[in-house]
Amino acid sequence: MRAIILAAGMGLRLVQPEGQQKPKCLLRFGDASLLERHLQLLKTAGVDEMVFVLGFKHEQVEAELASIDWKPATEVVVNSEFSLGSVLSVHTAAEALTRGGDVLLMDADVLYDERILEPLVANAHAHVNRLLIDRDFEAGDEPVKLCIDNGVPVELRKQVAAGLKFDTIGESVGFFRFDEHAAKRLAEIVANYVATGRANLPHEEAVRDLLQERSHVFDIADVTGAPWIEIDFQNDVTRAADEVLPQLNQLAGALR
């Protein structure tokens, strides 16, 4: 199984001192950066093939990877037009997306518990497509909502259309698992986005298109209760340090 980790963005909504901006995956919580936490959690989960899609100040991330001296070495691809949307980052990683086997597609700016990964990597040889949902989420325009009707995902967007029929709604964690057929189809959809001038869009739009084609069956894993947070704004950094990290430390201590 291969993990493709999207870490190209500039993080413009996160206030950092002028001249000291750095990729969000280098933010440190406790004694490790988000980058190193990804590596450790993925390795523990049995995923040792990792591809980082970098862009903004990619040299800093590559230096961090070199300092960690991770084995086996991680693969790096660079999206030179990182100021555009994450669709372009997924397109930049098209070769890794389509080289075969199941693929995890993950945002880099997430602090999370290992229980978030467990359902994604379960049955590693089963070749499945899987989405994660957290039913305990804050309403508003920011969370990407995942709507499910009778076990079938029917929407993946920040704005849910009025009148849409669904029986379950929650926040998408931003981590996806695709089997090789769905991964190849996603690569085709993303390539079409780029070819038609839609490279500025978030990659969730392309995933949404894949879901709505209904040509691939998707499982839904409910991770409600497992601590995690996506780092978009300064208050997310505060919540990550003050609320989520202590939960992760407590859980880690309980497992020792």
XYZ file of C-alpha atoms in Angstrom:
256
model
C 0.000 0.000 0.000
C 1.228 3.468 -0.917
C 0.526 6.778 0.833
C 0.495 10.016 -1.166
C 0.720 12.964 1.223
C -0.251 16.399 -0.064
C 2.053 19.034 1.430
C 2.466 21.639 -1.325
C 0.246 24.490 -0.169
C 1.290 27.869 1.192
C -1.083 27.825 4.162
C -2.123 31.431 3.574
C -4.914 31.277 6.158
C -2.430 30.442 8.892
C -0.831 33.556 10.365
C 2.947 33.143 10.634
C 5.585 35.814 11.259
C 6.532 37.627 8.057
C 9.592 36.071 6.490
C 9.289 33.000 8.708
C 6.488 31.204 6.903
C 7.045 27.492 6.575
C 5.067 24.568 5.182
C 2.386 23.482 7.630
C 3.705 19.927 7.748
C 6.756 21.311 9.589
C 4.674 22.663 12.462
C 5.741 20.919 15.663
C 3.431 19.560 18.310
C 5.205 18.074 21.264
C 8.531 16.640 20.171
C 7.677 15.978 16.521
C 6.568 17.792 13.384
C 3.396 16.806 11.552
C 5.708 15.378 8.893
C 7.478 13.063 11.318
C 4.187 12.048 12.914
C 2.882 10.995 9.480
C 5.973 8.880 8.930
C 5.768 7.191 12.305
C 2.036 6.491 12.171
C 2.139 5.172 8.619
C 5.085 2.912 9.402
C 3.316 1.570 12.485
C 0.253 0.918 10.313
C 2.361 -1.114 7.886
C 2.657 1.505 5.136
C 6.299 2.010 4.151
C 5.894 3.396 0.616
C 5.336 7.130 1.000
C 5.195 9.878 -1.598
C 5.240 13.524 -0.523
C 3.864 16.142 -2.909
C 5.742 19.320 -2.022
C 5.660 22.877 -3.319
C 5.944 25.931 -1.089
C 9.477 26.048 0.366
C 9.907 22.411 -0.568
C 13.607 22.608 0.275
C 12.706 22.980 3.958
C 10.611 19.818 3.888
C 13.288 17.918 2.002
C 15.832 19.049 4.591
C 13.567 17.775 7.365
C 13.230 14.425 5.602
C 17.014 14.259 5.226
C 17.560 15.064 8.891
C 15.140 12.333 9.944
C 17.013 9.963 7.599
C 13.928 7.821 7.140
C 14.320 4.280 5.852
C 13.217 3.281 3.347
C 13.650 6.675 1.739
C 10.478 8.570 0.970
C 9.700 9.711 -2.558
C 9.253 13.406 -3.313
C 7.518 15.107 -6.230
C 7.305 18.887 -6.495
C 4.322 20.917 -7.662
C 6.026 24.067 -8.909
C 2.670 25.866 -9.249
C 1.740 25.291 -5.628
C -0.257 28.524 -5.396
C -3.009 26.840 -7.398
C -5.394 24.250 -5.981
C -4.641 20.810 -4.631
C -6.079 19.265 -7.811
C -2.755 20.172 -9.399
C -0.838 18.495 -6.582
C -2.746 15.250 -7.142
C -2.060 15.570 -10.866
C 1.638 16.067 -10.108
C 1.561 12.721 -8.307
C -0.297 10.940 -11.128
C 2.440 8.362 -11.651
C 2.382 7.358 -7.994
C -1.406 7.317 -8.063
C -1.568 4.944 -11.016
C 1.379 2.569 -10.613
C -0.847 -0.141 -9.114
C -2.049 -1.325 -5.738
C -4.198 0.447 -3.190
C -3.371 4.096 -2.469
C -3.933 6.348 0.514
C -4.413 10.020 -0.398
C -3.806 12.220 2.629
C -3.586 15.867 3.597
C -0.328 16.663 5.400
C -1.725 19.320 7.738
C -3.550 16.959 10.100
C -2.691 16.000 13.683
C -4.379 12.679 14.397
C -4.552 9.519 16.453
C -3.525 6.131 15.067
C -7.175 5.044 15.245
C -7.824 7.319 12.278
C -5.493 5.193 10.158
C -6.619 1.769 11.333
C -9.739 1.479 9.143
C -7.854 2.846 6.141
C -5.173 0.175 6.234
C -7.351 -2.723 7.419
C -7.478 -5.676 5.029
C -4.485 -4.353 3.139
C -4.797 -6.965 0.395
C -8.557 -6.658 -0.077
C -8.425 -3.825 -2.670
C -11.163 -1.560 -1.365
C -12.197 2.079 -1.551
C -12.820 3.722 1.804
C -13.863 7.108 3.179
C -13.634 8.326 6.776
C -16.434 10.205 8.506
C -16.509 12.012 11.831
C -20.099 12.665 12.896
C -19.005 14.979 15.717
C -18.168 18.149 13.815
C -18.782 21.870 14.020
C -21.401 23.173 11.621
C -20.355 25.922 9.253
C -18.842 26.543 5.860
C -15.335 25.275 6.609
C -15.667 21.489 7.155
C -15.888 19.300 4.054
C -19.119 17.419 4.660
C -19.569 13.775 3.777
C -23.228 12.855 3.298
C -24.322 9.224 3.194
C -27.641 7.725 2.206
C -28.248 4.053 2.956
C -24.514 3.412 3.099
C -23.743 5.206 -0.161
C -21.776 8.496 -0.237
C -23.906 11.095 -2.009
C -22.017 14.325 -1.315
C -18.516 15.515 -0.483
C -18.473 19.282 -0.262
C -18.368 22.203 2.106
C -21.776 23.348 0.907
C -24.558 20.745 0.890
C -27.327 21.429 -1.606
C -30.773 22.044 -0.166
C -33.071 19.076 -0.580
C -30.288 16.486 -0.830
C -31.470 13.159 0.575
C -29.147 11.563 3.123
C -29.425 9.769 6.462
C -25.927 10.524 7.843
C -23.738 13.602 7.717
C -20.290 14.227 9.135
C -16.943 15.767 8.355
C -14.599 14.095 5.922
C -11.263 13.558 7.629
C -9.414 14.272 4.375
C -7.832 10.822 4.100
C -9.011 8.466 1.354
C -8.214 4.937 0.252
C -8.559 3.951 -3.400
C -8.026 0.614 -5.070
C -5.953 0.721 -8.236
C -8.981 1.002 -10.531
C -10.497 3.914 -8.629
C -7.061 5.539 -8.331
C -6.563 5.406 -12.081
C -10.013 6.857 -12.685
C -9.303 9.652 -10.187
C -6.089 10.436 -12.074
C -8.118 10.731 -15.283
C -10.642 13.055 -13.644
C -7.861 15.217 -12.203
C -6.092 15.375 -15.574
C -9.332 16.631 -17.121
C -9.620 19.313 -14.447
C -6.130 20.554 -15.295
C -6.740 20.385 -19.058
C -9.962 22.403 -18.760
C -8.570 25.223 -16.616
C -9.778 23.961 -13.225
C -6.386 23.352 -11.626
C -7.239 25.958 -8.987
C -9.841 23.720 -7.339
C -9.463 21.528 -4.254
C -8.894 17.859 -4.981
C -12.039 16.945 -3.035
C -13.999 18.166 -6.052
C -12.390 15.469 -8.191
C -13.002 12.855 -5.490
C -16.632 14.016 -5.389
C -16.919 13.448 -9.138
C -15.534 9.952 -8.690
C -18.073 9.200 -5.971
C -20.963 10.502 -8.014
C -20.069 8.392 -11.027
C -21.113 5.384 -8.888
C -18.758 3.172 -10.901
C -16.778 2.205 -7.782
C -18.106 0.959 -4.451
C -16.936 2.895 -1.387
C -16.937 1.714 2.207
C -17.504 4.214 4.990
C -15.507 4.021 8.221
C -16.833 5.995 11.190
C -13.972 7.447 13.269
C -16.141 9.574 15.539
C -14.420 9.927 18.898
C -10.863 9.522 17.647
C -8.949 12.785 18.182
C -7.803 14.674 15.108
C -7.657 18.208 13.742
C -6.834 19.792 10.402
C -4.575 22.834 10.723
C -5.960 25.691 8.639
C -6.120 28.702 10.959
C -4.183 29.987 13.949
C -6.915 28.851 16.330
C -6.452 25.331 14.915
C -2.801 25.461 16.020
C -3.944 26.450 19.511
C -6.592 23.728 19.650
C -4.126 21.157 18.341
C -1.628 21.991 21.093
C -4.089 22.501 23.945
C -6.794 19.923 23.190
C -5.760 17.283 20.662
C -2.101 16.722 21.592
C -2.891 15.994 25.280
C -5.410 13.368 24.142
C -2.808 11.776 21.882
C -0.248 11.755 24.685
C -2.748 10.234 27.088
C -3.669 7.513 24.617
C -0.001 6.794 23.906
C 0.685 6.513 27.639
C -2.214 4.123 28.103
C -0.766 1.817 25.440
C 2.668 1.588 27.083
